[in-house]
PDB file of C-alpha atoms in Angstrom:
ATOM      1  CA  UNK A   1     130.406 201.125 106.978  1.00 42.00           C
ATOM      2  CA  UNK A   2     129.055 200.626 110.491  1.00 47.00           C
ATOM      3  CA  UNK A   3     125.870 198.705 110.396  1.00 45.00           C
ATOM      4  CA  UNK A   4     123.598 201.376 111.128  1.00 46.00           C
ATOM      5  CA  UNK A   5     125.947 204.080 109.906  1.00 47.00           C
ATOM      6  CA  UNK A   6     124.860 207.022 107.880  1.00 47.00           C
ATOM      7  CA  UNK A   7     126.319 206.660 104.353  1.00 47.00           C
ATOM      8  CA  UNK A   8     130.028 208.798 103.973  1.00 49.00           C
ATOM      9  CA  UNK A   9     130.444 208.339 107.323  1.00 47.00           C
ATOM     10  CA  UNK A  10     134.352 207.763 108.161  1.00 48.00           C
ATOM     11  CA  UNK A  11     135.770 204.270 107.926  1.00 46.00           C
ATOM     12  CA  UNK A  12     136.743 202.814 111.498  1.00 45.00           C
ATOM     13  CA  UNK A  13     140.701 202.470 111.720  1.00 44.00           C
ATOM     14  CA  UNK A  14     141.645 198.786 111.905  1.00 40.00           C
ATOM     15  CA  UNK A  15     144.928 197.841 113.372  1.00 39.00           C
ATOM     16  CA  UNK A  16     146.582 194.502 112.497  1.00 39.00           C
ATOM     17  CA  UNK A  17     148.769 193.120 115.750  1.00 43.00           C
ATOM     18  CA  UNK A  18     152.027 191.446 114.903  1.00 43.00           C
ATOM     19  CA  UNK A  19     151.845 187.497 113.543  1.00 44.00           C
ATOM     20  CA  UNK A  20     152.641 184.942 116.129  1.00 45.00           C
ATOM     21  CA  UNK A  21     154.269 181.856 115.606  1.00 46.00           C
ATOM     22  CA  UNK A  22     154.997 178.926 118.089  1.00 43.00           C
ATOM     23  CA  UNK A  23     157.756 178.083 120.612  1.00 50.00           C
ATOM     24  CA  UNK A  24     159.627 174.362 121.026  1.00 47.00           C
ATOM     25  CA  UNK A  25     156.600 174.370 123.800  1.00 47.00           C
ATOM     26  CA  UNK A  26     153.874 175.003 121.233  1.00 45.00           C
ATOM     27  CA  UNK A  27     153.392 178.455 123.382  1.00 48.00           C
ATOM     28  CA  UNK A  28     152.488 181.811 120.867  1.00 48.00           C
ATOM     29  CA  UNK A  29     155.685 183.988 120.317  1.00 50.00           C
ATOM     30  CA  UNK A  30     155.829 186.676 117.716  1.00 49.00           C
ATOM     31  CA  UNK A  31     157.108 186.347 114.530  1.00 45.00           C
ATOM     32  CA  UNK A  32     159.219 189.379 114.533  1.00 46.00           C
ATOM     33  CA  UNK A  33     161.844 188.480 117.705  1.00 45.00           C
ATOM     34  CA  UNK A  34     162.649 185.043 115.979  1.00 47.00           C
ATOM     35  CA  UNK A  35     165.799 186.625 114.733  1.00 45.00           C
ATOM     36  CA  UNK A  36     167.191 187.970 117.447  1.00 54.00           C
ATOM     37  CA  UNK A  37     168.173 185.440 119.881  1.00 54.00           C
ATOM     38  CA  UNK A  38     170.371 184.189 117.009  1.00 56.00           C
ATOM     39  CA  UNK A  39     171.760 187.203 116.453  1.00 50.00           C
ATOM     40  CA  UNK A  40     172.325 187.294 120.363  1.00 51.00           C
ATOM     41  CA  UNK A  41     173.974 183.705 120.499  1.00 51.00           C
ATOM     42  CA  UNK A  42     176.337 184.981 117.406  1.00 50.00           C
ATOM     43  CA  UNK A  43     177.745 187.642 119.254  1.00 50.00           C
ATOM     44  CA  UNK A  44     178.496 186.007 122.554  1.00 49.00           C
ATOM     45  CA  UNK A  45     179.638 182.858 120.356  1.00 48.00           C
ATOM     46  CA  UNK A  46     182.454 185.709 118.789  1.00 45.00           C
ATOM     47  CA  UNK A  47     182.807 187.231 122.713  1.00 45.00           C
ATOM     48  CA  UNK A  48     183.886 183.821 123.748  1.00 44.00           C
ATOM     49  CA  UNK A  49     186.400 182.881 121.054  1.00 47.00           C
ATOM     50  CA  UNK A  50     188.017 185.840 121.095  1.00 44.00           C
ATOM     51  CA  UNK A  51     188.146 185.371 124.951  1.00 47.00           C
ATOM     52  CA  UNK A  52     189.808 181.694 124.582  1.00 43.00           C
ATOM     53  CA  UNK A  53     192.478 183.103 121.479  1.00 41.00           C
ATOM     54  CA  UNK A  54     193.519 185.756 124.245  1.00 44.00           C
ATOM     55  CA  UNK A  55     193.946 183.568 127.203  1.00 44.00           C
ATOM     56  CA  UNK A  56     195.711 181.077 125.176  1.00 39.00           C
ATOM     57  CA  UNK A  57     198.231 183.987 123.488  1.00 35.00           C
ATOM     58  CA  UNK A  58     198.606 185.025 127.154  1.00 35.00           C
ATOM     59  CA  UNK A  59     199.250 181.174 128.379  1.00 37.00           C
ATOM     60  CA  UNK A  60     201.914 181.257 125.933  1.00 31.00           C
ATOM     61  CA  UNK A  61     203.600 184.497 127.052  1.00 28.00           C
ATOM     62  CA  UNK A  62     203.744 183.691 130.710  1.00 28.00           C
ATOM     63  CA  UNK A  63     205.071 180.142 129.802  1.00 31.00           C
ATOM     64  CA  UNK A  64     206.782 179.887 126.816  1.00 36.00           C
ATOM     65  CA  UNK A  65     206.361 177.545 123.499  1.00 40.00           C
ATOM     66  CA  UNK A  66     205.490 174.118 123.929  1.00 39.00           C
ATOM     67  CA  UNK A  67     208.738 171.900 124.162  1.00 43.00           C
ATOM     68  CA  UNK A  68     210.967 174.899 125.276  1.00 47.00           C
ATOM     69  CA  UNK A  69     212.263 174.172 128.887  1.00 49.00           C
ATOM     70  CA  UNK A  70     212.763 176.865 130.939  1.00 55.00           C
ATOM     71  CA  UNK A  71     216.082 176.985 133.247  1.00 63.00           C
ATOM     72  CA  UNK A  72     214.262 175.144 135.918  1.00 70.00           C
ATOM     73  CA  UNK A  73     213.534 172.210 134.059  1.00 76.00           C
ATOM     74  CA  UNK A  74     217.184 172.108 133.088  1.00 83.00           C
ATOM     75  CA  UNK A  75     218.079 172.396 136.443  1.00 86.00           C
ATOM     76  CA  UNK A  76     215.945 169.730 137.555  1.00 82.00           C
ATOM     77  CA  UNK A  77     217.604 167.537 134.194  1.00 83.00           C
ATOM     78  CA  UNK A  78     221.047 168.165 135.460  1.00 85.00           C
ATOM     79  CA  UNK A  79     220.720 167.083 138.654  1.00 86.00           C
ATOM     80  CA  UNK A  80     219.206 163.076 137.314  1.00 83.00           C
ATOM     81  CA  UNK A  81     222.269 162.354 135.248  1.00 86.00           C
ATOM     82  CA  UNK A  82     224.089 160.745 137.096  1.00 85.00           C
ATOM     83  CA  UNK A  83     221.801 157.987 136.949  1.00 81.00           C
ATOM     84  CA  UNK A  84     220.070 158.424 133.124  1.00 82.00           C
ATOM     85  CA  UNK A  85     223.162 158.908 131.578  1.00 90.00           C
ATOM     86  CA  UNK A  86     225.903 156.467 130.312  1.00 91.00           C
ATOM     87  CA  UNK A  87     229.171 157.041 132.243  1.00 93.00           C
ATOM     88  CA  UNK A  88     230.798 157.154 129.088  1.00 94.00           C
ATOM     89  CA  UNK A  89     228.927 160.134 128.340  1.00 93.00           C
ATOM     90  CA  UNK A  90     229.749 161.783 131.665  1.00 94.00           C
ATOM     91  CA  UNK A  91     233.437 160.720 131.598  1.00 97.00           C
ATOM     92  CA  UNK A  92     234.471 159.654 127.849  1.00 97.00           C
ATOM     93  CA  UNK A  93     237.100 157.434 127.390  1.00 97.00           C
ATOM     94  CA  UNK A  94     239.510 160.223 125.886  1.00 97.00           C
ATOM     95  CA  UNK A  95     239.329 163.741 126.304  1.00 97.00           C
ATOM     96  CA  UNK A  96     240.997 166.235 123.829  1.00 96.00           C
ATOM     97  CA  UNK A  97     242.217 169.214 125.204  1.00 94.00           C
ATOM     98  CA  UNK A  98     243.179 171.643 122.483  1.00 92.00           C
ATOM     99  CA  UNK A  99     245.384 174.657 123.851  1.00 92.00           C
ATOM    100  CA  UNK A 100     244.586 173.176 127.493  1.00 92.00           C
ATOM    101  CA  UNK A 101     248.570 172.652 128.296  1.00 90.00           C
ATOM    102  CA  UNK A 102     250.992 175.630 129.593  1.00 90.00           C
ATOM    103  CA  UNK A 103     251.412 177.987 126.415  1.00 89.00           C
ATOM    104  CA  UNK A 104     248.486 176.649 124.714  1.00 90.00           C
ATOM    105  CA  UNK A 105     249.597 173.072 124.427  1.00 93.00           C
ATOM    106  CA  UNK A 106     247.480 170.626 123.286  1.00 94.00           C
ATOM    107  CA  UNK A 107     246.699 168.149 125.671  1.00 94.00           C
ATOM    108  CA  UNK A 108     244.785 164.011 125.623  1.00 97.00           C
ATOM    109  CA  UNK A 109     243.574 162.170 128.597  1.00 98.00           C
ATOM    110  CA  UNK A 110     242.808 158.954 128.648  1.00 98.00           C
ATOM    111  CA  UNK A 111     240.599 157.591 130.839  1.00 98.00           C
ATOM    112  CA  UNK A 112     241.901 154.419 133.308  1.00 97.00           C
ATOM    113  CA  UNK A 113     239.863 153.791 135.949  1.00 96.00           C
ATOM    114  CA  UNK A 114     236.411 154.896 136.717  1.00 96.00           C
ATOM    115  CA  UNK A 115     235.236 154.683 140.953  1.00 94.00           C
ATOM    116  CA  UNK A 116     231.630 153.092 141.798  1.00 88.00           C
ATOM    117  CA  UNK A 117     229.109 156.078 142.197  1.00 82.00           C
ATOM    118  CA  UNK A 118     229.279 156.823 145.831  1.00 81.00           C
ATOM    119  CA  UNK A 119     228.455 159.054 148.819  1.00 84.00           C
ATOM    120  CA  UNK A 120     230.828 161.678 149.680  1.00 85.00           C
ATOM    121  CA  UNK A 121     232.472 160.434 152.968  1.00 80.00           C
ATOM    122  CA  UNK A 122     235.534 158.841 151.950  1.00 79.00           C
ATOM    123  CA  UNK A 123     235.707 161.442 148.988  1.00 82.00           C
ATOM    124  CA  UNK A 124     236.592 164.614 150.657  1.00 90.00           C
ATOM    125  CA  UNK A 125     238.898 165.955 153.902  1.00 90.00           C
ATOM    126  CA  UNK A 126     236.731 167.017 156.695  1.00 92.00           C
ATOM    127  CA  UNK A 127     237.044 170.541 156.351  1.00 94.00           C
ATOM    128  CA  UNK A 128     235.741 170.617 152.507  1.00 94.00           C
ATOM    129  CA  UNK A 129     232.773 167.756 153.431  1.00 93.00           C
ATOM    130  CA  UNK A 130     232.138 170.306 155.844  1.00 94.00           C
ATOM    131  CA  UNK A 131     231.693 173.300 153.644  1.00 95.00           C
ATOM    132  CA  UNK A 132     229.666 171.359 151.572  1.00 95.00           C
ATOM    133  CA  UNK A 133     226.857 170.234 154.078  1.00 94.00           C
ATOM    134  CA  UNK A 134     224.869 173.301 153.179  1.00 95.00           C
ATOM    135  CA  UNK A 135     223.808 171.954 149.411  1.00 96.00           C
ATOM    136  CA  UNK A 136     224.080 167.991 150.681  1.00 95.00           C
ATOM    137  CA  UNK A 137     225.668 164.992 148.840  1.00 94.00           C
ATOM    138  CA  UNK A 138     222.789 163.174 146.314  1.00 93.00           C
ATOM    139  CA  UNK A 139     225.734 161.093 144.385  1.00 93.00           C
ATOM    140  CA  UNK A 140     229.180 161.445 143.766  1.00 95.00           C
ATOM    141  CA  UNK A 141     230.674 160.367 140.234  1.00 95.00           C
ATOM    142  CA  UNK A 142     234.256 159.994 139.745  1.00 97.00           C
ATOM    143  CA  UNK A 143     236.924 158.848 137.037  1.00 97.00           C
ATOM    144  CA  UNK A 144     241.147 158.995 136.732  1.00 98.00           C
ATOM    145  CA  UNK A 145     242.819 159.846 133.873  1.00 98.00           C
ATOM    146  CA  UNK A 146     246.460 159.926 132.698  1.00 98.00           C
ATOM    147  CA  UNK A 147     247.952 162.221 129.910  1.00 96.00           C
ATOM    148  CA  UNK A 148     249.429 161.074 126.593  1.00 94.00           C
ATOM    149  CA  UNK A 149     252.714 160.429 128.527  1.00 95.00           C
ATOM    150  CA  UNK A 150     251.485 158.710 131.462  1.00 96.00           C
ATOM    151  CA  UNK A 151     253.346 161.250 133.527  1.00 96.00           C
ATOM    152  CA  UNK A 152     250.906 162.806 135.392  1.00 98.00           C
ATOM    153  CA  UNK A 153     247.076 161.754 136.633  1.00 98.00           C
ATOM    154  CA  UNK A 154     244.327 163.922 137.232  1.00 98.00           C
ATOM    155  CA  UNK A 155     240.931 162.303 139.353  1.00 98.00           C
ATOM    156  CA  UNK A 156     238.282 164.680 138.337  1.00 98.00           C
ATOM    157  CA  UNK A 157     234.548 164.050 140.324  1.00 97.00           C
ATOM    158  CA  UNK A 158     231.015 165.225 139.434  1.00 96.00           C
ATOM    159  CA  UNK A 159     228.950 165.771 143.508  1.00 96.00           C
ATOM    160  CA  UNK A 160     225.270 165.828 142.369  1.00 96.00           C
ATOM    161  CA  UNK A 161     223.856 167.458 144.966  1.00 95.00           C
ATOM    162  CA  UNK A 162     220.518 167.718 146.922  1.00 95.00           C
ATOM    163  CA  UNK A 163     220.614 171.723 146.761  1.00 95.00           C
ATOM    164  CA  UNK A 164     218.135 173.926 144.847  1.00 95.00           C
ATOM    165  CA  UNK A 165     219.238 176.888 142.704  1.00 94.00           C
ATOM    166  CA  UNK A 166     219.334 179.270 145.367  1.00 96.00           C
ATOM    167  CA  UNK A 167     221.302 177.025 147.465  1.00 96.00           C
ATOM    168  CA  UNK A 168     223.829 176.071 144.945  1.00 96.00           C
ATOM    169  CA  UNK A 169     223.988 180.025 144.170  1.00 97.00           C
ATOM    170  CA  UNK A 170     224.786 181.002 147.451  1.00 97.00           C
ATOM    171  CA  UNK A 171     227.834 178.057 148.245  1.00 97.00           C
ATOM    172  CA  UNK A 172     229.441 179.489 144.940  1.00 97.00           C
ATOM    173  CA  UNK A 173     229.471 182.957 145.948  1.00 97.00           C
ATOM    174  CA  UNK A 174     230.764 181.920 149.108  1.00 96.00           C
ATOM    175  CA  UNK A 175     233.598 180.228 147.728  1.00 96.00           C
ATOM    176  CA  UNK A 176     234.522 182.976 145.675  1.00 95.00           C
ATOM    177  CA  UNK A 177     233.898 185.537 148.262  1.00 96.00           C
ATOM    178  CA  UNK A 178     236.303 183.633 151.042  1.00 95.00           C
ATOM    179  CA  UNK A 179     238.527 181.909 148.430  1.00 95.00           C
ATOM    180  CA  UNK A 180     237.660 178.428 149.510  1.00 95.00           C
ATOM    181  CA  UNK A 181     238.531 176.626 146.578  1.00 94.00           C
ATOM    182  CA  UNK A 182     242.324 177.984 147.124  1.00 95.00           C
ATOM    183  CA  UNK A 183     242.419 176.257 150.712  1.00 95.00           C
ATOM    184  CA  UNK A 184     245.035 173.737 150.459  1.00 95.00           C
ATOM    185  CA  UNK A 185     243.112 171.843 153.247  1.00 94.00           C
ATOM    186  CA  UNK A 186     240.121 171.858 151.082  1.00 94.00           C
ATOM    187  CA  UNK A 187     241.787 170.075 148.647  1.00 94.00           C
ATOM    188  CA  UNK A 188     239.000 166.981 146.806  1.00 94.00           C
ATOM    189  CA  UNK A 189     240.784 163.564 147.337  1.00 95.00           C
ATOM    190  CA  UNK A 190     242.217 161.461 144.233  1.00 96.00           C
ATOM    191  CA  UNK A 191     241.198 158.632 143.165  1.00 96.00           C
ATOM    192  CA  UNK A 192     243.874 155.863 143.474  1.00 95.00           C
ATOM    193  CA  UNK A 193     242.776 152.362 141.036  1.00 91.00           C
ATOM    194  CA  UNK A 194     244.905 149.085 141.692  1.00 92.00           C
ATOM    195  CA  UNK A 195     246.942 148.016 138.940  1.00 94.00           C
ATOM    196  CA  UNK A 196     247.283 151.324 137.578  1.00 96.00           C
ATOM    197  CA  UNK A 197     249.777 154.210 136.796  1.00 96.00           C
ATOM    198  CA  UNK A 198     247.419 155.932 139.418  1.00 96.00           C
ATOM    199  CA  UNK A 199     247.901 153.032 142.373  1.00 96.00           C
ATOM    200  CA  UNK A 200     250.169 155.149 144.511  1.00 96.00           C
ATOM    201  CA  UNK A 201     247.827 158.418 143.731  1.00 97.00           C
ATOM    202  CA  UNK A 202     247.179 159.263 147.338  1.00 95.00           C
ATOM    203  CA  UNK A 203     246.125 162.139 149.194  1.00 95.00           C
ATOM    204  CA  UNK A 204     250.196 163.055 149.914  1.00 96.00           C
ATOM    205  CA  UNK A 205     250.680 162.677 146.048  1.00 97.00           C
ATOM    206  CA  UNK A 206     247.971 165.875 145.123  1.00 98.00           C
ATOM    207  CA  UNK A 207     250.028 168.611 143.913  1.00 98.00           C
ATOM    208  CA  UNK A 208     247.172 171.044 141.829  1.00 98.00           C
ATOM    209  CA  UNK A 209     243.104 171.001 142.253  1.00 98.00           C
ATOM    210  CA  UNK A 210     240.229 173.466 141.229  1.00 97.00           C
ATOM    211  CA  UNK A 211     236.895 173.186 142.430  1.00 97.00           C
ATOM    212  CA  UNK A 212     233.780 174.779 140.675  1.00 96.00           C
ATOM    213  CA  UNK A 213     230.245 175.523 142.133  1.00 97.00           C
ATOM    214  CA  UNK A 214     227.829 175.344 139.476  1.00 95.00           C
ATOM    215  CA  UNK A 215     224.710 177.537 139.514  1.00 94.00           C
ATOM    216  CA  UNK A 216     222.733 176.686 136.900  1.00 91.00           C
ATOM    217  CA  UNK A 217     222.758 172.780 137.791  1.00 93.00           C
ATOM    218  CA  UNK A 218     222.871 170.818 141.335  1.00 95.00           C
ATOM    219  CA  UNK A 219     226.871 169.917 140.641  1.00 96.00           C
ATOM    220  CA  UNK A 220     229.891 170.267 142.231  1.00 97.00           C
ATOM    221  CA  UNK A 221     232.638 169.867 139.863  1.00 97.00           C
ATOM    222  CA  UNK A 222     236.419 169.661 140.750  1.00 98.00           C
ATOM    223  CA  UNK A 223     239.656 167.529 139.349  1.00 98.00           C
ATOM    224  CA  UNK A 224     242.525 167.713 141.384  1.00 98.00           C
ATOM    225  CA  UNK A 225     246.150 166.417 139.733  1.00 98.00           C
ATOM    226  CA  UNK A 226     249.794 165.071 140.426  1.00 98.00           C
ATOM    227  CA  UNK A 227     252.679 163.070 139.317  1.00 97.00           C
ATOM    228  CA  UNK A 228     252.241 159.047 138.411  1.00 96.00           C
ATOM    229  CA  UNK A 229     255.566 158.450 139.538  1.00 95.00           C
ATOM    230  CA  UNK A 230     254.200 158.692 143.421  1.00 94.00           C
ATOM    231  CA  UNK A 231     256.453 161.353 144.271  1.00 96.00           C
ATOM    232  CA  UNK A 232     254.099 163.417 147.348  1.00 97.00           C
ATOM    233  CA  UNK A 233     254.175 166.955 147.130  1.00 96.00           C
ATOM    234  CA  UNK A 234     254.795 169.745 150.063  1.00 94.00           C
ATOM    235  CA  UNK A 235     253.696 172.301 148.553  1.00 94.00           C
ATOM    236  CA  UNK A 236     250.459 171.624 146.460  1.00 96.00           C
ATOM    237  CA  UNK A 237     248.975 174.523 144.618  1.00 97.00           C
ATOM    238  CA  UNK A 238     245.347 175.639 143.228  1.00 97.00           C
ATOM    239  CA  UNK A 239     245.131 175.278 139.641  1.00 97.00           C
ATOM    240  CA  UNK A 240     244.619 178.941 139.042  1.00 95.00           C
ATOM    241  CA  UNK A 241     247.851 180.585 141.157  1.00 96.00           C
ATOM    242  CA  UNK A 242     249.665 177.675 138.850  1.00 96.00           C
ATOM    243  CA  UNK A 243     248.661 178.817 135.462  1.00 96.00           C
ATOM    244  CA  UNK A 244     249.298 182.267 136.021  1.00 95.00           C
ATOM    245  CA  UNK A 245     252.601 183.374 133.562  1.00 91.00           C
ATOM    246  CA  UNK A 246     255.823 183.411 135.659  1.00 92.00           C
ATOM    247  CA  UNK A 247     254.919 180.985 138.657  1.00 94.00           C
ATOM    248  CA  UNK A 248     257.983 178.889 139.137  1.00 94.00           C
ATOM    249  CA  UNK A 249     256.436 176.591 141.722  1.00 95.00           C
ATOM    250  CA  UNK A 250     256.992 172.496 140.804  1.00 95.00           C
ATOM    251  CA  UNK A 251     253.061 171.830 139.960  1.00 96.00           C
ATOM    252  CA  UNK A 252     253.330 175.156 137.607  1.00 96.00           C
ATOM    253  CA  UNK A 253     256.429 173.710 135.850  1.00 95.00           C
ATOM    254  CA  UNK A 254     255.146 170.672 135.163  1.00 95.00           C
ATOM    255  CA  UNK A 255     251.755 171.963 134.129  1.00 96.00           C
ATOM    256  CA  UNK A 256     249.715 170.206 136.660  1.00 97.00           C
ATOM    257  CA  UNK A 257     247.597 173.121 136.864  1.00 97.00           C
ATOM    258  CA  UNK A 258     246.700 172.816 133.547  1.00 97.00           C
ATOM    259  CA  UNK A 259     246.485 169.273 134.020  1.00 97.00           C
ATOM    260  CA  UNK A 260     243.398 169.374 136.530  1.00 98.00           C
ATOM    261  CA  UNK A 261     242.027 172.610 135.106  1.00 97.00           C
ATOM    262  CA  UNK A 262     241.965 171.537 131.408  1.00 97.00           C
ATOM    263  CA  UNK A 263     240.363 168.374 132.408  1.00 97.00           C
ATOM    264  CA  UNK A 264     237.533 169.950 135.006  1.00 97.00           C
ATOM    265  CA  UNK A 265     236.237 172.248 131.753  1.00 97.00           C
ATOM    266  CA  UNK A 266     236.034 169.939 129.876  1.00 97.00           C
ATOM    267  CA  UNK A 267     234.071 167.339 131.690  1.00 97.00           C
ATOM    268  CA  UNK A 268     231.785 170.179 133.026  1.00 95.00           C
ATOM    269  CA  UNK A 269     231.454 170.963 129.014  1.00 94.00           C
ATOM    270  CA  UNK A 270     230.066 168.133 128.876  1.00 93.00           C
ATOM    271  CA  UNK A 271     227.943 168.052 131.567  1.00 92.00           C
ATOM    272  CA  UNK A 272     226.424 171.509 130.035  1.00 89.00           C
ATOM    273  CA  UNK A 273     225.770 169.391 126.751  1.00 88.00           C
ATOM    274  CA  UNK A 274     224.405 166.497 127.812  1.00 86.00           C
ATOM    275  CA  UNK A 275     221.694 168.596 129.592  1.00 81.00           C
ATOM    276  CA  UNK A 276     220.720 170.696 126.717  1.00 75.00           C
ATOM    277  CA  UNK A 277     220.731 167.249 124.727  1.00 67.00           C
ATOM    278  CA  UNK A 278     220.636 163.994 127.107  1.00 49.00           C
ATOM    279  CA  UNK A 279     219.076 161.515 123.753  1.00 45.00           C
ATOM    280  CA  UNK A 280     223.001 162.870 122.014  1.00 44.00           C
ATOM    281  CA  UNK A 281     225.013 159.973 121.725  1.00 44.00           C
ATOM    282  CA  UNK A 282     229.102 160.841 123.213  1.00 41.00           C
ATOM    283  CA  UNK A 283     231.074 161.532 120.350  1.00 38.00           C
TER     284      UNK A 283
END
C-alpha cells in the first residue's frame, strides 16, 4: 500500500531490470549477453577452419601431393645429370640389347672408351652445330662402344642443352617435319680413342647414325656407327632407311643400323630412368 493510500487500493506494478555483472574493466554489463560473444567466437572459430580445410584441399588440387614432381621438375632433373650422375650410370659398361640386331638378334656392347664432357664444337659438322644453335650446347657427354665381335663401333653422345621445353619441342618437330636427322651432312661425329678397335673411327669411317630430339628433357641424343676395321664408307645411311626389311645397302647388311639405333634407345632408356629415379644405383 501507498503510504497514504486508501485501504484495497491497487498494488503499484514493480518491474525488476535485468542483473548486471562486471566487465575485465570492472564496467556494469548485463548478465544475460555473457553468453553470446562465446557463442559468436564459436561460430567464426568453425567459419575459419572450414575456410583453411578448403584452401588447403584446393592447394592440393592445383599442385599435386607433396613429393609428386610434376613434368617440369623432371625436366629441370634431366637437364643436371650430366653432372649429378655417375657416368657409369649414363653410359654403363655393357649394354644388352635383346632383339636390337637385324631379325631380332640379340645384341652386347661393351663400352671402350668414354670422351671428357665437352662443348659441342669439335663434336658436330657445321651444318648440324648449326641447326642446333636454336636450343644451345650446356654439355656434351659421349662414350664408344664395340659389339660382342669387335666388328663394328658405335659413338653414341648425350647434348644437354640450354633449351626450355618449348624450345626443345619445337627443334624436334622441325627435324621431323624437314627430315633433318636423314641429312647425310648432318651426320654427329664419332668418337675415335687411341689404342683402341675405334682409333681409325673417323668422320670418313661413319656408315649409319640416328639422332633424337627429346621433348620431355633438355637432351639431344644420337649414336652414329661403322666398321672397326677402318674401312670409310661412300654411301652412309640413317639408321631408319637401314632397318627397313629388304634394304640391300652395305650399312643395312651388316646391321649397322641396328648397331647405332639399338644402342641410342637404350642409353636414352636410361636417361628416362635415371630421371624418374637419380638415388637408383646402375644395374
Amino acid at each position: 500500500m501507498a503510504p497514504g493510500g486508501a485501504p484495497g487500493a491497487a498494488r503499484p506494478v514493480v518491474s525488476f531490470g535485468e542483473p548486471e555483472g562486471y566487465d575485465d574493466r570492472a564496467r556494469p554489463r548485463p548478465l544475460g549477453l555473457r553468453v553470446r560473444p562465446r557463442v559468436a567466437a564459436a561460430a567464426a572459430c568453425v567459419v575459419l577452419g572450414l575456410g583453411l580445410i578448403g584452401g588447403a584441399l584446393t592447394g592440393s588440387w592445383l599442385i599435386g601431393e607433396p613429393g609428386e614432381a610434376g613434368p617440369n621438375d623432371t625436366f629441370a632433373a634431366a637437364g643436371g645429370l650430366w653432372h649429378s650422375v655417375p657416368v657409369d650410370q649414363l653410359f654403363p659398361p655393357t649394354v644388352e640389347g635383346q632383339g636390337a640386331g637385324p631379325g631380332g638378334a640379340d645384341r652386347t656392347w661393351t663400352r671402350i672408351a668414354v670422351a671428357p664432357d665437352s662443348g659441342c664444337e669439335a663434336a658436330f659438322d657445321p651444318l648440324l652445330r648449326k641447326a642446333l644453335t636454336s636450343v644451345g650446347c650446356e654439355r656434351l657427354l659421349r662414350a664408344t662402344y664395340t659389339d660382342a665381335t669387335q666388328s663394328y663401333v658405335t659413338t653414341v653422345g648425350l647434348l644437354f642443352t640450354k633449351a626450355d621445353a618449348a624450345a626443345m619441342s619445337s627443334l624436334s618437330t622441325r627435324f621431323k617435319a624437314e627430315g633433318l636427322g636423314k641429312r647425310a651432312d648432318l651426320m654427329p661425329r664419332p668418337y675415335a680413342a687411341k689404342d683402341t678397335v675405334a682409333a681409325d673411327f673417323g668422320p670418313e669411317q661413319r656408315a649409319s647414325w640416328t639422332v633424337s630430339v627429346l621433348t620431355d628433357a633438355p637432351v639431344v641424343v644420337y649414336a652414329v656407327s661403322g666398321w672397326a676395321d677402318g674401312r670409310t664408307v661412300d654411301d652412309p645411311q640413317p639408321a631408319e632407311d637401314a632397318m627397313e626389311s629388304g634394304t640391300t645397302t652395305a650399312p643395312a647388311q651388316a646391321g649397322l643400323g641396328n648397331e647405332a639405333q639399338g644402342l641410342a634407345d637404350r642409353i636414352e632408356r636410361g636417361l628416362r630412368k635415371t630421371v624418374s629415379s637419380p638415388t637408383e644405383k646402375p644395374s
